[in-house]
Amino acid sequence: MLTSATVVSTASDHEVGQREIKRGVDAETAYSRPDAYQLTQAIGPRDGNFLKPDVQFLDLSEDTLLILASDGLTDNDLLETHWRETLAPLFNPQADLDEGVADLIELGNKRNGHDNITAIIIRAQVGPFRF
Protein backbone atom coordinates (compact mmCIF):
# COMPACT_ATOMS: atom_id res chain seq x y z
CA MET A 1 0.00 0.00 0.00
CA LEU A 2 1.23 3.47 -0.87
CA THR A 3 2.06 5.44 2.27
CA SER A 4 3.93 8.38 0.81
CA ALA A 5 4.58 10.11 -2.46
CA THR A 6 7.02 12.54 -3.89
CA VAL A 7 5.44 15.33 -5.87
CA VAL A 8 8.01 16.96 -8.09
CA SER A 9 6.96 20.02 -9.97
CA THR A 10 8.94 21.27 -12.90
CA ALA A 11 6.42 23.94 -13.67
CA SER A 12 7.37 26.91 -15.72
CA ASP A 13 4.76 29.40 -16.82
CA HIS A 14 5.33 30.54 -20.38
CA GLU A 15 4.45 34.17 -19.79
CA VAL A 16 6.27 37.48 -19.99
CA GLY A 17 6.65 37.86 -16.20
CA GLN A 18 8.40 34.49 -15.84
CA ARG A 19 10.55 35.19 -18.88
CA GLU A 20 11.73 38.43 -17.25
CA ILE A 21 12.49 36.69 -13.94
CA LYS A 22 14.61 34.13 -15.82
CA ARG A 23 16.49 37.09 -17.32
CA GLY A 24 17.32 38.35 -13.81
CA VAL A 25 14.55 40.90 -13.24
CA ASP A 26 13.08 40.83 -9.72
CA ALA A 27 9.56 39.39 -9.47
CA GLU A 28 7.88 42.62 -8.38
CA THR A 29 9.24 44.50 -11.39
CA ALA A 30 8.57 41.61 -13.77
CA TYR A 31 4.93 41.39 -12.72
CA SER A 32 4.34 45.14 -12.66
CA ARG A 33 4.54 45.15 -16.47
CA PRO A 34 1.16 45.54 -18.20
CA ASP A 35 1.95 42.48 -20.34
CA ALA A 36 3.28 40.36 -17.45
CA TYR A 37 0.65 37.63 -17.87
CA GLN A 38 0.77 37.54 -21.66
CA LEU A 39 1.68 34.08 -22.93
CA THR A 40 5.03 33.67 -24.64
CA GLN A 41 4.14 30.19 -25.91
CA ALA A 42 0.84 28.57 -26.77
CA ILE A 43 -0.27 25.83 -29.13
CA GLY A 44 -2.45 27.13 -31.91
CA PRO A 45 -1.94 30.85 -32.49
CA ARG A 46 1.42 30.52 -34.24
CA ASP A 47 3.26 28.07 -36.42
CA GLY A 48 4.82 25.16 -34.51
CA ASN A 49 8.29 26.43 -35.41
CA PHE A 50 7.86 29.16 -32.77
CA LEU A 51 7.33 26.68 -29.92
CA LYS A 52 10.23 25.73 -27.68
CA PRO A 53 8.97 22.86 -25.53
CA ASP A 54 10.49 22.11 -22.15
CA VAL A 55 12.14 18.69 -22.33
CA GLN A 56 13.33 16.59 -19.38
CA PHE A 57 14.68 13.09 -19.11
CA LEU A 58 13.77 11.08 -16.04
CA ASP A 59 15.36 7.92 -14.69
CA LEU A 60 12.48 6.01 -13.13
CA SER A 61 13.45 3.39 -10.56
CA GLU A 62 9.98 2.70 -9.16
CA ASP A 63 6.40 2.70 -10.39
CA THR A 64 5.50 6.30 -11.12
CA LEU A 65 2.60 8.48 -12.13
CA LEU A 66 3.61 11.16 -14.58
CA ILE A 67 1.21 14.08 -14.74
CA LEU A 68 1.43 16.71 -17.42
CA ALA A 69 -0.90 19.51 -16.41
CA SER A 70 -1.53 23.17 -16.94
CA ASP A 71 -1.32 25.63 -14.07
CA GLY A 72 -5.09 25.59 -13.63
CA LEU A 73 -4.51 22.25 -11.89
CA THR A 74 -1.15 22.87 -10.24
CA ASP A 75 -1.56 26.40 -8.82
CA ASN A 76 -1.75 26.82 -5.05
CA ASP A 77 0.05 23.50 -4.42
CA LEU A 78 -3.18 21.67 -5.23
CA LEU A 79 -1.57 18.32 -6.06
CA GLU A 80 0.90 18.52 -3.18
CA THR A 81 -1.97 19.22 -0.76
CA HIS A 82 -4.44 16.64 -2.08
CA TRP A 83 -2.22 13.82 -3.32
CA ARG A 84 -3.48 11.24 -0.79
CA GLU A 85 -7.09 11.38 -1.95
CA THR A 86 -6.49 12.11 -5.65
CA LEU A 87 -3.20 10.53 -6.72
CA ALA A 88 -2.51 7.68 -4.27
CA PRO A 89 -5.49 5.58 -5.48
CA LEU A 90 -4.17 5.84 -9.05
CA PHE A 91 -1.05 3.84 -8.14
CA ASN A 92 -3.27 0.76 -8.13
CA PRO A 93 -2.61 -0.85 -11.53
CA GLN A 94 -6.36 -1.45 -11.91
CA ALA A 95 -7.28 2.21 -11.32
CA ASP A 96 -8.97 3.98 -14.23
CA LEU A 97 -6.68 6.86 -15.27
CA ASP A 98 -9.41 8.50 -17.37
CA GLU A 99 -11.58 8.70 -14.27
CA GLY A 100 -8.57 9.94 -12.29
CA VAL A 101 -7.98 12.79 -14.75
CA ALA A 102 -11.67 13.72 -14.62
CA ASP A 103 -11.52 13.79 -10.80
CA LEU A 104 -8.39 15.99 -10.89
CA ILE A 105 -10.03 18.42 -13.30
CA GLU A 106 -13.11 18.58 -11.10
CA LEU A 107 -10.93 19.30 -8.04
CA GLY A 108 -9.00 21.94 -9.98
CA ASN A 109 -12.21 23.63 -11.08
CA LYS A 110 -13.44 23.73 -7.48
CA ARG A 111 -10.17 24.95 -5.92
CA ASN A 112 -8.41 26.81 -8.76
CA GLY A 113 -11.41 27.81 -10.87
CA HIS A 114 -9.65 30.93 -12.16
CA ASP A 115 -7.90 29.18 -15.04
CA ASN A 116 -8.39 26.53 -17.69
CA ILE A 117 -7.17 23.01 -16.96
CA THR A 118 -5.48 20.45 -19.16
CA ALA A 119 -4.11 17.21 -17.74
CA ILE A 120 -2.70 13.87 -18.83
CA ILE A 121 -1.71 11.01 -16.50
CA ILE A 122 0.71 8.27 -17.51
CA ARG A 123 1.30 5.24 -15.29
CA ALA A 124 4.88 4.02 -15.70
CA GLN A 125 5.40 0.56 -14.23
CA VAL A 126 9.08 -0.28 -13.97
CA GLY A 127 8.78 -3.59 -12.12
CA PRO A 128 8.15 -6.99 -13.67
CA PHE A 129 5.43 -7.16 -16.32
CA ARG A 130 1.99 -7.37 -14.71
CA PHE A 131 -1.41 -8.38 -16.08
PDB file of C-alpha atoms in Angstrom:
ATOM      1  CA  MET A   1       0.000   0.000   0.000  1.00  0.00           C
ATOM      2  CA  LEU A   2       1.231   3.465  -0.867  1.00  0.00           C
ATOM      3  CA  THR A   3       2.060   5.437   2.268  1.00  0.00           C
ATOM      4  CA  SER A   4       3.933   8.379   0.812  1.00  0.00           C
ATOM      5  CA  ALA A   5       4.584  10.111  -2.456  1.00  0.00           C
ATOM      6  CA  THR A   6       7.018  12.536  -3.891  1.00  0.00           C
ATOM      7  CA  VAL A   7       5.439  15.327  -5.872  1.00  0.00           C
ATOM      8  CA  VAL A   8       8.011  16.958  -8.094  1.00  0.00           C
ATOM      9  CA  SER A   9       6.963  20.025  -9.967  1.00  0.00           C
ATOM     10  CA  THR A  10       8.938  21.267 -12.900  1.00  0.00           C
ATOM     11  CA  ALA A  11       6.418  23.943 -13.675  1.00  0.00           C
ATOM     12  CA  SER A  12       7.371  26.914 -15.718  1.00  0.00           C
ATOM     13  CA  ASP A  13       4.765  29.400 -16.824  1.00  0.00           C
ATOM     14  CA  HIS A  14       5.326  30.536 -20.379  1.00  0.00           C
ATOM     15  CA  GLU A  15       4.452  34.171 -19.793  1.00  0.00           C
ATOM     16  CA  VAL A  16       6.266  37.483 -19.993  1.00  0.00           C
ATOM     17  CA  GLY A  17       6.654  37.858 -16.200  1.00  0.00           C
ATOM     18  CA  GLN A  18       8.403  34.494 -15.843  1.00  0.00           C
ATOM     19  CA  ARG A  19      10.550  35.194 -18.875  1.00  0.00           C
ATOM     20  CA  GLU A  20      11.726  38.430 -17.255  1.00  0.00           C
ATOM     21  CA  ILE A  21      12.487  36.688 -13.941  1.00  0.00           C
ATOM     22  CA  LYS A  22      14.614  34.129 -15.822  1.00  0.00           C
ATOM     23  CA  ARG A  23      16.489  37.092 -17.317  1.00  0.00           C
ATOM     24  CA  GLY A  24      17.317  38.353 -13.812  1.00  0.00           C
ATOM     25  CA  VAL A  25      14.548  40.901 -13.241  1.00  0.00           C
ATOM     26  CA  ASP A  26      13.078  40.830  -9.720  1.00  0.00           C
ATOM     27  CA  ALA A  27       9.560  39.389  -9.466  1.00  0.00           C
ATOM     28  CA  GLU A  28       7.882  42.623  -8.381  1.00  0.00           C
ATOM     29  CA  THR A  29       9.240  44.501 -11.389  1.00  0.00           C
ATOM     30  CA  ALA A  30       8.565  41.613 -13.767  1.00  0.00           C
ATOM     31  CA  TYR A  31       4.928  41.388 -12.724  1.00  0.00           C
ATOM     32  CA  SER A  32       4.340  45.143 -12.659  1.00  0.00           C
ATOM     33  CA  ARG A  33       4.540  45.150 -16.467  1.00  0.00           C
ATOM     34  CA  PRO A  34       1.160  45.538 -18.201  1.00  0.00           C
ATOM     35  CA  ASP A  35       1.952  42.478 -20.340  1.00  0.00           C
ATOM     36  CA  ALA A  36       3.275  40.355 -17.453  1.00  0.00           C
ATOM     37  CA  TYR A  37       0.648  37.629 -17.875  1.00  0.00           C
ATOM     38  CA  GLN A  38       0.766  37.535 -21.659  1.00  0.00           C
ATOM     39  CA  LEU A  39       1.685  34.082 -22.934  1.00  0.00           C
ATOM     40  CA  THR A  40       5.025  33.668 -24.635  1.00  0.00           C
ATOM     41  CA  GLN A  41       4.142  30.188 -25.913  1.00  0.00           C
ATOM     42  CA  ALA A  42       0.843  28.565 -26.774  1.00  0.00           C
ATOM     43  CA  ILE A  43      -0.271  25.830 -29.127  1.00  0.00           C
ATOM     44  CA  GLY A  44      -2.448  27.128 -31.909  1.00  0.00           C
ATOM     45  CA  PRO A  45      -1.937  30.853 -32.493  1.00  0.00           C
ATOM     46  CA  ARG A  46       1.417  30.516 -34.239  1.00  0.00           C
ATOM     47  CA  ASP A  47       3.258  28.067 -36.418  1.00  0.00           C
ATOM     48  CA  GLY A  48       4.819  25.156 -34.507  1.00  0.00           C
ATOM     49  CA  ASN A  49       8.291  26.431 -35.411  1.00  0.00           C
ATOM     50  CA  PHE A  50       7.855  29.155 -32.770  1.00  0.00           C
ATOM     51  CA  LEU A  51       7.326  26.678 -29.920  1.00  0.00           C
ATOM     52  CA  LYS A  52      10.229  25.728 -27.684  1.00  0.00           C
ATOM     53  CA  PRO A  53       8.971  22.855 -25.527  1.00  0.00           C
ATOM     54  CA  ASP A  54      10.492  22.108 -22.148  1.00  0.00           C
ATOM     55  CA  VAL A  55      12.143  18.687 -22.329  1.00  0.00           C
ATOM     56  CA  GLN A  56      13.328  16.593 -19.381  1.00  0.00           C
ATOM     57  CA  PHE A  57      14.685  13.088 -19.111  1.00  0.00           C
ATOM     58  CA  LEU A  58      13.769  11.083 -16.036  1.00  0.00           C
ATOM     59  CA  ASP A  59      15.364   7.922 -14.686  1.00  0.00           C
ATOM     60  CA  LEU A  60      12.481   6.010 -13.130  1.00  0.00           C
ATOM     61  CA  SER A  61      13.446   3.389 -10.560  1.00  0.00           C
ATOM     62  CA  GLU A  62       9.976   2.704  -9.160  1.00  0.00           C
ATOM     63  CA  ASP A  63       6.400   2.703 -10.388  1.00  0.00           C
ATOM     64  CA  THR A  64       5.504   6.297 -11.124  1.00  0.00           C
ATOM     65  CA  LEU A  65       2.599   8.476 -12.134  1.00  0.00           C
ATOM     66  CA  LEU A  66       3.610  11.163 -14.580  1.00  0.00           C
ATOM     67  CA  ILE A  67       1.211  14.079 -14.739  1.00  0.00           C
ATOM     68  CA  LEU A  68       1.430  16.714 -17.419  1.00  0.00           C
ATOM     69  CA  ALA A  69      -0.903  19.508 -16.408  1.00  0.00           C
ATOM     70  CA  SER A  70      -1.535  23.170 -16.936  1.00  0.00           C
ATOM     71  CA  ASP A  71      -1.324  25.632 -14.067  1.00  0.00           C
ATOM     72  CA  GLY A  72      -5.086  25.591 -13.632  1.00  0.00           C
ATOM     73  CA  LEU A  73      -4.513  22.253 -11.892  1.00  0.00           C
ATOM     74  CA  THR A  74      -1.153  22.873 -10.243  1.00  0.00           C
ATOM     75  CA  ASP A  75      -1.559  26.395  -8.822  1.00  0.00           C
ATOM     76  CA  ASN A  76      -1.750  26.825  -5.047  1.00  0.00           C
ATOM     77  CA  ASP A  77       0.047  23.498  -4.418  1.00  0.00           C
ATOM     78  CA  LEU A  78      -3.184  21.672  -5.225  1.00  0.00           C
ATOM     79  CA  LEU A  79      -1.572  18.318  -6.058  1.00  0.00           C
ATOM     80  CA  GLU A  80       0.896  18.524  -3.179  1.00  0.00           C
ATOM     81  CA  THR A  81      -1.966  19.216  -0.764  1.00  0.00           C
ATOM     82  CA  HIS A  82      -4.442  16.642  -2.078  1.00  0.00           C
ATOM     83  CA  TRP A  83      -2.216  13.817  -3.320  1.00  0.00           C
ATOM     84  CA  ARG A  84      -3.478  11.236  -0.795  1.00  0.00           C
ATOM     85  CA  GLU A  85      -7.091  11.379  -1.952  1.00  0.00           C
ATOM     86  CA  THR A  86      -6.486  12.110  -5.650  1.00  0.00           C
ATOM     87  CA  LEU A  87      -3.205  10.527  -6.715  1.00  0.00           C
ATOM     88  CA  ALA A  88      -2.510   7.678  -4.272  1.00  0.00           C
ATOM     89  CA  PRO A  89      -5.485   5.576  -5.480  1.00  0.00           C
ATOM     90  CA  LEU A  90      -4.172   5.837  -9.046  1.00  0.00           C
ATOM     91  CA  PHE A  91      -1.049   3.844  -8.145  1.00  0.00           C
ATOM     92  CA  ASN A  92      -3.274   0.764  -8.131  1.00  0.00           C
ATOM     93  CA  PRO A  93      -2.613  -0.851 -11.531  1.00  0.00           C
ATOM     94  CA  GLN A  94      -6.359  -1.448 -11.910  1.00  0.00           C
ATOM     95  CA  ALA A  95      -7.284   2.215 -11.321  1.00  0.00           C
ATOM     96  CA  ASP A  96      -8.973   3.980 -14.231  1.00  0.00           C
ATOM     97  CA  LEU A  97      -6.682   6.863 -15.266  1.00  0.00           C
ATOM     98  CA  ASP A  98      -9.406   8.502 -17.374  1.00  0.00           C
ATOM     99  CA  GLU A  99     -11.578   8.703 -14.273  1.00  0.00           C
ATOM    100  CA  GLY A 100      -8.568   9.944 -12.293  1.00  0.00           C
ATOM    101  CA  VAL A 101      -7.977  12.791 -14.749  1.00  0.00           C
ATOM    102  CA  ALA A 102     -11.666  13.717 -14.622  1.00  0.00           C
ATOM    103  CA  ASP A 103     -11.519  13.795 -10.803  1.00  0.00           C
ATOM    104  CA  LEU A 104      -8.392  15.991 -10.885  1.00  0.00           C
ATOM    105  CA  ILE A 105     -10.028  18.416 -13.297  1.00  0.00           C
ATOM    106  CA  GLU A 106     -13.114  18.577 -11.097  1.00  0.00           C
ATOM    107  CA  LEU A 107     -10.929  19.305  -8.041  1.00  0.00           C
ATOM    108  CA  GLY A 108      -9.001  21.942  -9.979  1.00  0.00           C
ATOM    109  CA  ASN A 109     -12.207  23.634 -11.079  1.00  0.00           C
ATOM    110  CA  LYS A 110     -13.444  23.735  -7.479  1.00  0.00           C
ATOM    111  CA  ARG A 111     -10.175  24.946  -5.924  1.00  0.00           C
ATOM    112  CA  ASN A 112      -8.415  26.807  -8.764  1.00  0.00           C
ATOM    113  CA  GLY A 113     -11.406  27.809 -10.871  1.00  0.00           C
ATOM    114  CA  HIS A 114      -9.650  30.928 -12.156  1.00  0.00           C
ATOM    115  CA  ASP A 115      -7.897  29.181 -15.041  1.00  0.00           C
ATOM    116  CA  ASN A 116      -8.391  26.534 -17.685  1.00  0.00           C
ATOM    117  CA  ILE A 117      -7.166  23.005 -16.957  1.00  0.00           C
ATOM    118  CA  THR A 118      -5.477  20.448 -19.158  1.00  0.00           C
ATOM    119  CA  ALA A 119      -4.108  17.206 -17.739  1.00  0.00           C
ATOM    120  CA  ILE A 120      -2.700  13.867 -18.827  1.00  0.00           C
ATOM    121  CA  ILE A 121      -1.707  11.010 -16.501  1.00  0.00           C
ATOM    122  CA  ILE A 122       0.707   8.266 -17.505  1.00  0.00           C
ATOM    123  CA  ARG A 123       1.302   5.236 -15.289  1.00  0.00           C
ATOM    124  CA  ALA A 124       4.879   4.015 -15.701  1.00  0.00           C
ATOM    125  CA  GLN A 125       5.398   0.562 -14.230  1.00  0.00           C
ATOM    126  CA  VAL A 126       9.082  -0.280 -13.974  1.00  0.00           C
ATOM    127  CA  GLY A 127       8.785  -3.587 -12.115  1.00  0.00           C
ATOM    128  CA  PRO A 128       8.146  -6.992 -13.673  1.00  0.00           C
ATOM    129  CA  PHE A 129       5.428  -7.164 -16.319  1.00  0.00           C
ATOM    130  CA  ARG A 130       1.990  -7.374 -14.711  1.00  0.00           C
ATOM    131  CA  PHE A 131      -1.410  -8.382 -16.077  1.00  0.00           C
TER     132      PHE A 131
END
